[in-house]
Coordinates of C-alpha atoms and ligand atoms in Angstrom, one line a residue:
X316 CA -250.9 111.9 -97.4
X317 CA -247.5 111.3 -95.9
X318 CA -246.1 114.4 -94.1
X319 CA -242.8 113.1 -92.8
X320 CA -240.0 111.2 -94.5
X321 CA -238.1 108.7 -92.3
X322 CA -235.0 106.9 -93.3
X323 CA -233.8 103.7 -91.6
X324 CA -230.1 103.2 -92.3
X325 CA -229.3 100.1 -90.2
X326 CA -231.0 96.8 -89.5
X327 CA -234.0 97.4 -87.3
X328 CA -236.2 94.7 -85.8
X329 CA -239.4 94.2 -87.9
X330 CA -241.6 95.2 -84.9
X331 CA -240.2 98.8 -85.1
X332 CA -240.5 98.9 -88.9
X333 CA -244.1 97.8 -88.8
X334 CA -245.0 100.7 -86.4
X335 CA -243.5 103.2 -88.8
X336 CA -245.2 101.6 -91.9
X337 CA -248.6 101.6 -90.2
X338 CA -248.5 105.3 -89.7
X339 CA -250.0 107.0 -92.8
X340 CA -248.2 110.3 -92.0
X341 CA -244.9 108.5 -92.4
X342 CA -243.2 107.7 -95.7
X343 CA -240.5 105.2 -94.8
X344 CA -237.4 104.3 -96.7
X345 CA -235.1 101.5 -95.7
X346 CA -231.5 101.8 -97.0
X347 CA -229.4 99.5 -94.9
X348 CA -225.7 99.9 -95.5
X349 CA -226.1 103.3 -97.3
X350 CA -222.6 104.8 -97.9
X351 CA -221.5 108.0 -96.2
X352 CA -221.4 109.8 -99.6
X353 CA -224.9 108.7 -100.6
X354 CA -226.2 109.6 -97.1
X355 CA -224.7 113.1 -97.3
X356 CA -226.5 113.6 -100.6
X357 CA -229.9 112.7 -99.3
X358 CA -229.9 113.2 -95.5
X359 CA -231.6 116.6 -95.8
X360 CA -234.6 115.1 -97.6
X361 CA -235.7 113.2 -94.5
X362 CA -237.3 114.5 -91.4
X363 CA -235.8 111.7 -89.3
X364 CA -233.1 109.1 -89.6
X365 CA -233.1 105.9 -87.5
X366 CA -229.7 104.2 -87.0
X367 CA -228.1 101.5 -84.9
X368 CA -224.3 101.4 -84.5
X369 CA -223.7 100.8 -88.2
X370 CA -224.2 104.4 -89.4
X371 CA -221.8 107.1 -88.4
X372 CA -223.4 110.6 -88.2
X373 CA -220.6 113.1 -88.5
X374 CA -220.5 116.9 -88.4
X375 CA -219.7 116.8 -92.2
X376 CA -222.9 114.9 -92.8
X377 CA -224.9 117.4 -90.9
X378 CA -223.4 120.5 -92.6
X379 CA -226.6 121.1 -94.6
X380 CA -229.3 119.2 -92.6
X381 CA -232.2 120.4 -94.8
X382 CA -235.4 119.2 -93.2
X383 CA -233.7 116.7 -90.8
X384 CA -235.1 117.2 -87.3
X385 CA -234.5 113.9 -85.5
X386 CA -231.7 111.3 -85.3
X387 CA -233.1 108.2 -83.6
X388 CA -230.6 105.6 -82.2
X389 CA -232.2 102.2 -81.7
X390 CA -230.0 101.4 -78.7
X391 CA -228.2 103.3 -76.0
X392 CA -224.7 104.1 -77.2
X393 CA -224.2 107.4 -79.0
X394 CA -220.5 106.9 -79.9
X395 CA -221.4 107.0 -83.6
X396 CA -223.3 110.3 -83.5
X397 CA -221.6 113.7 -83.4
X398 CA -223.9 115.1 -80.7
X399 CA -222.4 118.5 -80.6
X400 CA -222.8 119.0 -84.4
X401 CA -226.4 117.8 -84.2
X402 CA -227.2 120.0 -81.2
X403 CA -225.7 123.1 -82.9
X404 CA -228.0 122.5 -85.9
X405 CA -231.0 122.1 -83.5
X406 CA -231.5 118.4 -84.4
X407 CA -233.0 116.2 -81.6
X408 CA -230.9 113.1 -80.9
X409 CA -232.8 110.4 -79.2
X410 CA -232.0 106.9 -78.1
X411 CA -233.8 103.9 -76.5
X412 CA -231.8 103.3 -73.3
X413 CA -234.4 101.2 -71.6
X414 CA -235.0 98.7 -74.4
X415 CA -232.0 96.6 -73.7
X416 CA -231.5 97.0 -69.9
X417 CA -232.7 93.5 -69.2
X418 CA -230.5 92.0 -72.0
X419 CA -227.4 93.7 -70.6
X420 CA -228.4 92.8 -67.0
X421 CA -228.8 89.1 -67.9
X422 CA -225.5 89.0 -69.7
X423 CA -223.9 90.5 -66.6
X424 CA -225.5 87.8 -64.4
X425 CA -224.3 85.2 -66.9
X426 CA -220.8 86.6 -66.8
X427 CA -220.8 86.6 -63.1
X428 CA -221.8 82.9 -62.9
X429 CA -219.5 82.0 -65.7
X430 CA -216.6 83.7 -64.0
X431 CA -217.3 82.3 -60.5
X432 CA -217.6 78.7 -61.9
X433 CA -215.3 79.0 -64.9
X434 CA -218.1 77.6 -67.0
X435 CA -216.7 78.6 -70.4
X436 CA -213.3 77.1 -69.7
X437 CA -214.9 73.9 -68.4
X438 CA -217.0 73.7 -71.5
X439 CA -214.0 74.0 -73.8
X440 CA -212.1 71.5 -71.7
X441 CA -214.8 68.8 -71.8
X442 CA -215.2 69.4 -75.6
X443 CA -211.5 68.6 -75.8
X444 CA -212.4 65.3 -74.1
X445 CA -210.7 66.2 -70.8
X446 CA -212.5 65.2 -67.7
X447 CA -210.7 67.4 -65.2
X448 CA -212.9 68.5 -62.3
X449 CA -210.1 69.8 -60.0
X450 CA -209.1 72.5 -62.4
X451 CA -212.6 74.0 -62.3
X452 CA -212.9 74.6 -58.6
X453 CA -215.3 77.6 -58.5
X454 CA -216.4 80.3 -56.0
X455 CA -219.8 80.6 -54.5
X456 CA -221.7 83.9 -55.0
X457 CA -224.1 83.3 -52.1
X458 CA -223.0 85.4 -49.1
X459 CA -220.4 87.4 -51.0
X460 CA -220.3 91.1 -51.5
X461 CA -221.0 92.5 -54.9
X462 CA -219.7 96.0 -55.7
X463 CA -221.7 97.8 -58.3
X464 CA -220.0 100.8 -59.9
X465 CA -222.7 102.9 -61.5
X466 CA -226.2 102.2 -60.0
X467 CA -228.2 103.3 -63.0
X468 CA -230.7 101.2 -65.0
X469 CA -228.5 98.2 -65.6
X470 CA -226.5 98.5 -62.3
X471 CA -229.8 98.7 -60.4
X472 CA -231.3 95.8 -62.2
X473 CA -228.1 93.7 -61.6
X474 CA -228.3 94.6 -57.9
X475 CA -231.9 93.4 -57.7
X476 CA -231.1 90.0 -59.2
X477 CA -227.8 89.6 -57.2
X478 CA -229.8 90.1 -54.1
X479 CA -231.9 87.0 -55.0
X480 CA -228.6 85.1 -55.1
X481 CA -228.0 86.0 -51.5
X482 CA -225.3 88.5 -52.1
X483 CA -224.7 91.7 -50.1
X484 CA -224.7 94.6 -52.5
X485 CA -222.7 97.8 -52.1
X486 CA -222.3 100.5 -54.7
X487 CA -220.5 103.6 -55.8
X488 CA -222.4 106.2 -57.9
X489 CA -222.0 109.9 -57.0
X490 CA -224.8 111.0 -59.2
X491 CA -227.8 109.1 -57.8
X492 CA -230.0 109.8 -54.9
X493 CA -229.3 107.8 -51.7
X494 CA -233.0 106.9 -51.7
X495 CA -232.6 104.9 -54.9
X496 CA -229.9 102.7 -53.3
X497 CA -231.9 102.3 -50.1
X498 CA -234.9 101.3 -52.2
X499 CA -232.9 98.6 -53.8
X500 CA -231.4 97.4 -50.5
X501 CA -228.0 98.6 -51.6
X502 CA -225.4 100.3 -49.4
X503 CA -224.1 103.4 -51.3
X504 CA -220.6 104.5 -50.5
X505 CA -219.2 107.9 -51.2
X506 CA -215.7 106.7 -52.1
X507 CA -214.9 104.2 -54.9
X508 CA -211.9 103.0 -52.8
X509 CA -214.3 101.6 -50.1
X510 CA -216.4 99.6 -52.6
X511 CA -213.2 98.2 -54.3
X512 CA -211.7 97.2 -51.0
X513 CA -214.9 95.5 -49.7
X514 CA -216.1 93.6 -52.7
X515 CA -215.7 90.0 -53.7
X516 CA -217.2 90.6 -57.1
X517 CA -217.1 94.0 -58.9
X518 CA -219.2 94.9 -61.9
X519 CA -219.1 98.3 -63.7
X520 CA -222.2 99.9 -65.2
X521 CA -221.2 103.5 -65.8
X522 CA -221.1 105.3 -69.2
X523 CA -217.7 105.9 -70.6
X524 CA -216.7 109.5 -69.8
X525 CA -213.5 111.3 -69.0
X526 CA -214.1 110.4 -65.4
X527 CA -214.7 106.7 -65.9
X528 CA -212.0 106.1 -68.5
X529 CA -209.4 103.8 -66.8
X530 CA -211.4 104.2 -63.6
X531 CA -210.1 100.8 -62.7
X532 CA -206.4 100.5 -63.3
X533 CA -203.3 99.2 -61.5
X534 CA -203.7 101.0 -58.1
X535 CA -207.4 100.2 -58.0
X536 CA -206.8 96.5 -58.8
X537 CA -204.1 96.4 -56.2
X538 CA -206.5 97.8 -53.6
X539 CA -209.0 94.9 -54.2
X540 CA -209.4 91.7 -52.3
X541 CA -207.2 88.8 -53.5
X542 CA -209.3 86.5 -55.8
X543 CA -211.8 89.2 -56.8
X544 CA -214.1 88.6 -59.8
X545 CA -214.5 91.5 -62.2
X546 CA -217.1 92.1 -64.8
X547 CA -217.3 94.7 -67.5
X548 CA -220.5 94.6 -69.7
X549 CA -220.6 98.4 -69.9
X550 CA -218.0 100.1 -72.1
X551 CA -214.5 99.1 -73.1
X552 CA -211.7 101.1 -71.4
X553 CA -213.5 101.7 -68.1
X554 CA -211.3 98.9 -66.8
X555 CA -207.8 99.3 -68.1
X556 CA -207.1 96.2 -70.2
X557 CA -203.3 96.1 -69.6
X558 CA -203.9 96.3 -65.8
X559 CA -206.6 93.7 -65.9
X560 CA -204.3 91.4 -67.9
X561 CA -201.6 91.6 -65.3
X562 CA -204.0 91.2 -62.4
X563 CA -205.7 88.2 -64.0
X564 CA -202.4 86.6 -64.9
X565 CA -201.0 87.0 -61.4
X566 CA -204.1 85.4 -59.8
X567 CA -205.0 88.6 -58.0
X568 CA -208.2 88.5 -60.1
X569 CA -209.7 85.1 -59.8
X570 CA -211.7 85.5 -63.1
X571 CA -213.0 88.3 -65.3
X572 CA -215.9 88.5 -67.7
X573 CA -215.5 91.1 -70.4
X574 CA -218.1 92.0 -73.1
X575 CA -216.7 95.3 -74.3
X576 CA -213.3 96.5 -75.4
X577 CA -211.3 99.7 -76.0
X578 CA -211.0 98.8 -79.6
X579 CA -213.8 97.0 -81.3
X580 CA -214.0 94.7 -83.2
X581 CA -211.3 93.0 -81.1
X582 CA -208.3 91.8 -83.0
X583 CA -205.6 89.6 -81.5
X584 CA -205.4 90.6 -77.8
X585 CA -203.4 89.4 -74.8
X586 CA -206.5 89.1 -72.7
X587 CA -207.6 86.2 -75.0
X588 CA -204.5 84.3 -73.8
X589 CA -205.8 83.9 -70.3
X590 CA -207.9 81.0 -69.2
X591 CA -209.5 83.0 -66.4
X592 CA -210.7 85.9 -68.6
X593 CA -214.0 85.1 -70.4
X594 CA -214.9 87.2 -73.3
X595 CA -217.9 87.9 -75.6
X596 CA -218.0 90.2 -78.7
X597 CA -220.1 93.1 -77.3
X598 CA -223.4 91.1 -77.1
X599 CA -224.8 92.8 -74.1
X600 CA -227.8 94.1 -76.0
X601 CA -228.2 91.1 -78.3
X602 CA -231.3 89.4 -77.4
X603 CA -234.4 89.0 -79.7
X604 CA -236.4 90.8 -77.0
X605 CA -233.8 93.5 -76.5
X606 CA -233.6 94.3 -80.2
X607 CA -237.4 94.3 -80.5
X608 CA -237.6 96.6 -77.5
X609 CA -235.2 99.2 -78.9
X610 CA -236.8 99.1 -82.3
X611 CA -240.4 99.6 -80.9
X612 CA -239.3 102.4 -78.5
X613 CA -237.4 104.3 -81.1
X614 CA -240.1 104.0 -83.7
X615 CA -242.8 105.3 -81.3
X616 CA -240.5 108.1 -80.1
X617 CA -239.7 109.3 -83.6
X618 CA -243.4 109.3 -84.6
X619 CA -244.4 111.2 -81.4
X620 CA -241.6 113.8 -81.9
X621 CA -242.5 114.4 -85.6
X622 CA -246.2 114.7 -84.8
X623 CA -245.6 117.1 -81.9
X624 CA -246.6 114.8 -79.1
X625 CA -244.6 114.3 -75.9
X626 CA -241.6 111.9 -76.3
X627 CA -238.8 110.7 -74.2
X628 CA -235.0 110.1 -74.3
X629 CA -234.0 113.1 -76.3
X630 CA -230.4 113.1 -75.1
X631 CA -229.6 116.6 -76.1
X632 CA -232.7 118.0 -74.4
X633 CA -232.3 116.6 -70.9
X634 CA -235.7 117.9 -69.9
X635 CA -239.1 118.6 -71.4
X636 CA -241.2 121.5 -70.3
X637 CA -244.2 119.3 -70.2
X638 CA -242.5 116.9 -67.8
X639 CA -241.8 119.6 -65.2
X640 CA -244.3 120.1 -62.4
X641 CA -246.9 122.7 -63.4
X642 CA -245.5 125.5 -61.2
X643 CA -242.0 124.8 -62.5
X644 CA -243.3 125.2 -66.0
X645 CA -244.2 128.7 -65.1
X646 CA -240.7 129.4 -63.7
X647 CA -239.3 127.9 -67.0
X648 CA -241.4 130.4 -69.0
X649 CA -240.3 133.2 -66.6
X650 CA -236.6 132.3 -67.1
X651 CA -237.1 132.6 -70.9
X652 CA -238.8 136.0 -70.6
X653 CA -236.1 137.2 -68.3
X654 CA -233.5 136.1 -70.8
X655 CA -235.4 138.1 -73.5
X656 CA -235.6 141.2 -71.4
X657 CA -231.9 141.0 -70.5
X658 CA -231.0 140.8 -74.2
X659 CA -233.1 143.9 -75.0
X660 CA -232.0 146.2 -72.2
X661 CA -228.3 145.3 -72.3
X662 CA -225.6 146.8 -74.5
X663 CA -222.3 145.4 -75.7
X664 CA -221.0 141.9 -76.2
X665 CA -222.3 139.3 -73.7
X666 CA -219.5 137.8 -71.6
X667 CA -221.2 135.9 -68.9
X668 CA -224.7 134.7 -68.2
X669 CA -225.6 133.5 -64.7
X670 CA -228.8 132.0 -63.5
X671 CA -229.3 131.7 -59.7
X672 CA -232.2 129.7 -58.4
X673 CA -233.4 130.9 -55.1
X674 CA -235.5 129.0 -52.6
X675 CA -236.9 125.6 -51.7
X676 CA -238.7 125.1 -55.0
X677 CA -235.3 124.7 -56.8
X678 CA -233.8 122.4 -54.1
X679 CA -234.2 119.3 -56.3
X680 CA -232.7 119.0 -59.7
X681 CA -235.0 118.8 -62.7
X682 CA -234.2 116.7 -65.7
X683 CA -231.6 114.0 -65.9
X684 CA -227.9 114.4 -66.1
X685 CA -226.8 113.2 -69.5
X686 CA -223.3 112.0 -69.5
X687 CA -222.9 112.0 -73.3
X688 CA -223.0 115.8 -73.6
X689 CA -220.2 117.9 -72.4
X690 CA -222.3 120.2 -70.2
X691 CA -225.8 120.1 -68.9
X692 CA -227.7 122.8 -67.1
X693 CA -231.0 123.0 -65.3
X694 CA -234.1 123.7 -67.5
X695 CA -234.4 127.3 -66.2
X696 CA -230.8 128.1 -67.2
X697 CA -231.4 126.7 -70.7
X698 CA -234.7 128.6 -71.0
X699 CA -233.1 131.8 -69.9
X700 CA -230.2 131.3 -72.3
X701 CA -232.6 130.5 -75.2
X702 CA -234.6 133.7 -74.5
X703 CA -231.5 135.7 -74.3
X704 CA -229.9 134.3 -77.4
X705 CA -233.0 134.5 -79.6
X706 CA -233.2 138.2 -79.0
X707 CA -229.4 138.7 -79.2
X708 CA -228.4 136.7 -82.2
X709 CA -230.3 136.3 -85.4
X710 CA -230.3 132.6 -86.0
X711 CA -232.6 129.8 -84.9
X712 CA -232.2 129.2 -81.2
X713 CA -233.7 126.2 -79.5
X714 CA -233.6 124.5 -76.2
X715 CA -231.3 122.0 -77.9
X716 CA -228.7 124.4 -79.2
X717 CA -228.8 127.3 -76.8
X718 CA -226.0 126.2 -74.5
X719 CA -223.8 125.3 -77.5
X720 CA -224.4 128.6 -79.2
X721 CA -223.5 130.5 -76.0
X722 CA -220.3 128.5 -75.7
X723 CA -219.5 129.1 -79.3
X724 CA -219.7 132.8 -78.6
X725 CA -217.3 132.3 -75.6
X726 CA -220.0 133.2 -73.2
X727 CA -219.4 131.9 -69.7
X728 CA -222.5 130.2 -68.3
X729 CA -222.9 129.9 -64.6
X730 CA -225.7 128.3 -62.7
X731 CA -226.2 128.1 -58.9
X732 CA -228.7 127.6 -56.2
X733 CA -229.2 129.4 -52.9
X734 CA -231.8 129.1 -50.2
X735 CA -232.8 132.8 -50.0
X736 CA -232.1 136.3 -51.4
X737 CA -232.9 139.5 -49.5
X738 CA -236.6 139.1 -48.5
X739 CA -237.6 136.8 -51.4
X740 CA -238.4 133.1 -51.0
X741 CA -238.7 131.6 -54.5
X742 CA -237.0 133.6 -57.1
X743 CA -235.0 133.5 -60.3
X744 CA -232.1 135.8 -60.6
X745 CA -230.4 136.5 -63.9
X746 CA -227.0 138.3 -63.9
X747 CA -225.7 139.3 -67.3
X748 CA -222.3 140.8 -67.9
X749 CA -221.3 142.3 -71.2
X750 CA -218.1 144.1 -72.1
X751 CA -219.8 147.4 -71.3
X752 CA -222.4 146.8 -68.6
X753 CA -224.0 144.5 -66.1
X754 CA -227.6 143.8 -65.1
X755 CA -229.3 141.8 -62.5
X756 CA -232.9 140.8 -63.0
X757 CA -235.2 139.1 -60.5
X758 CA -238.5 137.4 -61.2
X759 CA -241.0 135.1 -59.5
X760 CA -244.4 133.4 -59.9
X761 CA -247.1 134.9 -57.8
X762 CA -249.9 133.0 -56.1
X763 CA -252.1 133.9 -59.0
X764 CA -249.8 131.9 -61.3
X765 CA -248.6 135.0 -63.1
X766 CA -244.9 135.4 -63.8
X767 CA -243.6 138.8 -62.8
X768 CA -240.3 140.7 -63.0
X769 CA -239.7 142.0 -59.6
X770 CA -236.6 144.1 -60.1
X771 CA -234.2 145.3 -62.7
X772 CA -230.9 146.3 -61.1
X773 CA -231.8 148.7 -58.3
X774 CA -235.3 149.4 -59.7
X775 CA -238.2 147.6 -58.0
X776 CA -241.0 146.6 -60.3
X777 CA -244.0 144.3 -60.4
X778 CA -244.4 143.8 -64.0
X779 CA -246.1 140.9 -65.8
X780 CA -243.4 138.9 -67.7
X781 CA -245.3 138.7 -70.9
X782 CA -246.2 140.8 -73.9
X783 CA -244.6 144.0 -75.3
X784 CA -243.7 147.2 -73.4
X785 CA -242.4 150.6 -74.1
X786 CA -239.3 150.7 -71.9
X787 CA -237.7 154.1 -71.1
X788 CA -235.1 155.3 -68.7
X789 CA -234.9 158.9 -67.6
X790 CA -233.5 161.4 -65.2
X791 CA -235.8 161.6 -62.2
X792 CA -237.1 165.1 -62.5
X793 CA -240.6 166.6 -62.8
X794 CA -242.5 166.6 -66.1
X795 CA -240.8 163.8 -68.1
X796 CA -243.6 161.2 -67.7
X797 CA -246.1 163.8 -68.7
X798 CA -244.1 164.6 -71.9
X799 CA -243.9 160.9 -72.8
X800 CA -247.7 160.7 -72.3
X801 CA -248.2 163.7 -74.5
X802 CA -246.0 162.3 -77.3
X803 CA -247.8 159.0 -77.2
X804 CA -251.3 160.7 -77.1
X805 CA -250.3 162.9 -80.1
X806 CA -249.7 159.7 -82.1
X807 CA -253.0 158.2 -80.8
X808 CA -251.1 155.5 -78.8
X809 CA -253.2 154.5 -75.8
X810 CA -251.5 153.6 -72.5
X811 CA -252.9 150.4 -70.9
X812 CA -250.6 150.1 -67.9
X813 CA -247.6 151.8 -66.3
X814 CA -244.8 150.4 -64.2
X815 CA -242.5 153.1 -62.9
X816 CA -239.6 152.7 -60.5
X817 CA -237.2 155.4 -59.5
X818 CA -234.3 156.3 -57.3
X819 CA -235.4 159.7 -56.0
X820 CA -233.3 162.5 -57.7
X821 CA -231.4 159.8 -59.6
X822 CA -232.8 157.8 -62.5
X823 CA -236.1 156.1 -63.2
X824 CA -237.2 153.3 -65.4
X825 CA -240.6 152.6 -66.8
X826 CA -242.3 149.8 -68.6
X827 CA -245.5 151.0 -70.3
X828 CA -248.0 148.5 -71.8
X829 CA -249.7 150.0 -74.8
X830 CA -252.8 149.2 -76.9
X831 CA -250.9 150.0 -80.2
X832 CA -247.4 149.5 -81.6
X833 CA -244.9 152.3 -81.3
X834 CA -243.4 153.2 -84.7
X835 CA -239.7 154.0 -84.9
X836 CA -240.3 157.8 -85.5
X837 CA -242.3 158.0 -82.3
X838 CA -239.4 156.4 -80.4
X839 CA -237.1 159.0 -82.0
X840 CA -239.4 161.8 -80.9
X841 CA -239.4 160.4 -77.4
X842 CA -235.7 160.3 -77.2
X843 CA -235.6 164.0 -78.2
X844 CA -237.3 164.8 -74.9
X845 CA -235.1 166.5 -72.3
X846 CA -234.1 164.1 -69.6
X847 CA -235.0 160.9 -71.5
X848 CA -232.0 158.5 -71.6
X849 CA -233.3 155.5 -73.4
X850 CA -236.5 154.4 -75.1
X851 CA -237.3 151.2 -76.9
X852 CA -239.9 148.6 -77.3
X853 CA -239.1 145.3 -75.6
X854 CA -241.1 142.1 -76.0
X855 CA -241.0 139.4 -73.4
Ligands
NAD1107 P1 -227.6 104.6 -66.9 O1 -227.3 106.0 -67.4 O2 -228.9 104.2 -66.4 O3 -226.6 104.4 -65.6 C1 -225.3 104.8 -65.6 C2 -225.0 105.1 -64.1 O4 -223.6 105.4 -64.0 C3 -225.8 106.3 -63.6 O5 -226.5 106.0 -62.4 C4 -224.7 107.3 -63.3 O6 -225.0 108.1 -62.2 C5 -223.5 106.4 -63.0 N1 -222.2 107.1 -63.2 C6 -221.8 108.0 -64.1 N2 -220.6 108.4 -63.9 C7 -220.1 107.7 -62.9 C8 -218.9 107.7 -62.2 N3 -217.9 108.5 -62.5 N4 -218.8 106.9 -61.1 C9 -219.8 106.1 -60.7 N5 -221.0 106.1 -61.3 C10 -221.2 106.9 -62.4 O7 -227.0 103.6 -68.0 P2 -227.4 102.1 -68.2 O8 -228.5 102.0 -69.2 O9 -227.5 101.4 -66.9 O10 -226.0 101.6 -69.0 C11 -224.8 101.4 -68.2 C12 -223.7 101.1 -69.2 O11 -223.9 99.9 -69.9 C13 -223.5 102.2 -70.2 O12 -222.1 102.4 -70.4 C14 -224.1 101.6 -71.5 O13 -223.5 102.1 -72.7 C15 -223.7 100.1 -71.3 N6 -224.4 99.2 -72.0 C16 -223.7 98.1 -72.6 C17 -224.4 97.2 -73.4 C18 -223.6 96.1 -74.0 O14 -224.0 95.7 -75.1 N7 -222.7 95.5 -73.4 C19 -225.8 97.3 -73.5 C20 -226.5 98.3 -72.9 C21 -225.8 99.2 -72.1

């Protein structure tokens, strides 16, 4: 019996469709070209929708998402999906970024060769029955310097191939590890200016973000070598088209290869007037193998996610708990418990949430930075936020929507790392500020692999970060703990464990683990005891 309904709304390669059809838990519907109105009517009936670039998934469409849990994009670009709207509704958005890496790489190599040798122009010339060889004096790639802007999947794969051409490869990418560049035999520069000034050929392979929009414009083009070759097979607008036009027209740019444009489809455009600018209509991913690749990847990922198995490329969950090293999975759980505790002991409206990762274990970043979402945090921050919000607000909170829900509530989210804190080595610190109070919690994972809360404000504890506790705060004076025990005993509530911490003559906090639940009237009775300031049940 089919358990999950999946809709395909764009053309998908048959290899992907077959995978979905073969799975007897999946009921598949293919409605290519479905109108936005029809889609709005029925989108909530499906567990997953698979699109390419032809379907626009807007916030309006997701207003009542019904049973929709997954939006799968067979390809890499997410321009047609309102990621924020999907994330707020807790819908996983996944893409297939690796499926067309080779296709885009090979187009880039083709563009590079075409531009260096003016192959497209020579082809047109000969087809016009001109035999003019002088006009098509080219440039050699061998021995030249290739500047790669964005050394990700495609940038790295272009670099590897260009090396085989005998080119020297340099790159600018502030977000990758130096070791990746070294492994590829690429010299990584910290400043874009250096790469621009040193390169004979420049190719961009970044996503389009606020940072990369018009990344190459008039000043950058002026700073390049005369006769530079420029390629953009990434996204339109990373290279400013007006500036490129002027530079190609003046001869500063020897030739350019452009697959992507600010406005697509491209209408009449001045770049098309120039003989040394070679264009293609965004065909970077268009190979039979590339389309097959993305279709197969997205079909498998959607099935895995629906059936509760591990999956990849969820862009609005930049990490998966199961992909963290085992010890970091425990810190992830600890952060979530700390978030829950912070929510239950604090009062007032939350204003800021800060997670501080202490020690060597947190030196490396976990999860990938996703450029399509406006903010991304380390898994521990997201886990802490999720724990905090699910106890603080009464709606479905997930790892996907936690950061969005916090931002929606005008909470400031801070995240930082430090090498040590007091005498602790590996520690998570959670600082919560509300409009009426502030708390600092610390927790760690002990050698026995048990997560423990080590302190709450000035109170030192050693409490297992799991389960339910009776929490109470009192004035530190004789007899109070005894009276709490008496009240609990009277109601046949058995104490299983006791964590008490006090500031002598000041206040004390206790977390008591119990064999039974504490009904509301018992809490009220406890609060009537002289010297007792707070009493509640908290669950971690
Ligand atoms: P990727 O995420 O693997 O790599 C992108 C790289 O850009 C990352 O290493 C990142 O660190 C780097 N980067 C981000 N911001 C930067 C900045 N400000 N300066 C320098 N580097 C920066 O992505 P990918 O799969 O290699 O894709 C690269 C680009 O190619 C994307 O824009 C993608 O949409 C595009 N693409 C186009 C086609 C096509 O049809 N023409 C096909 C596939 C991919």
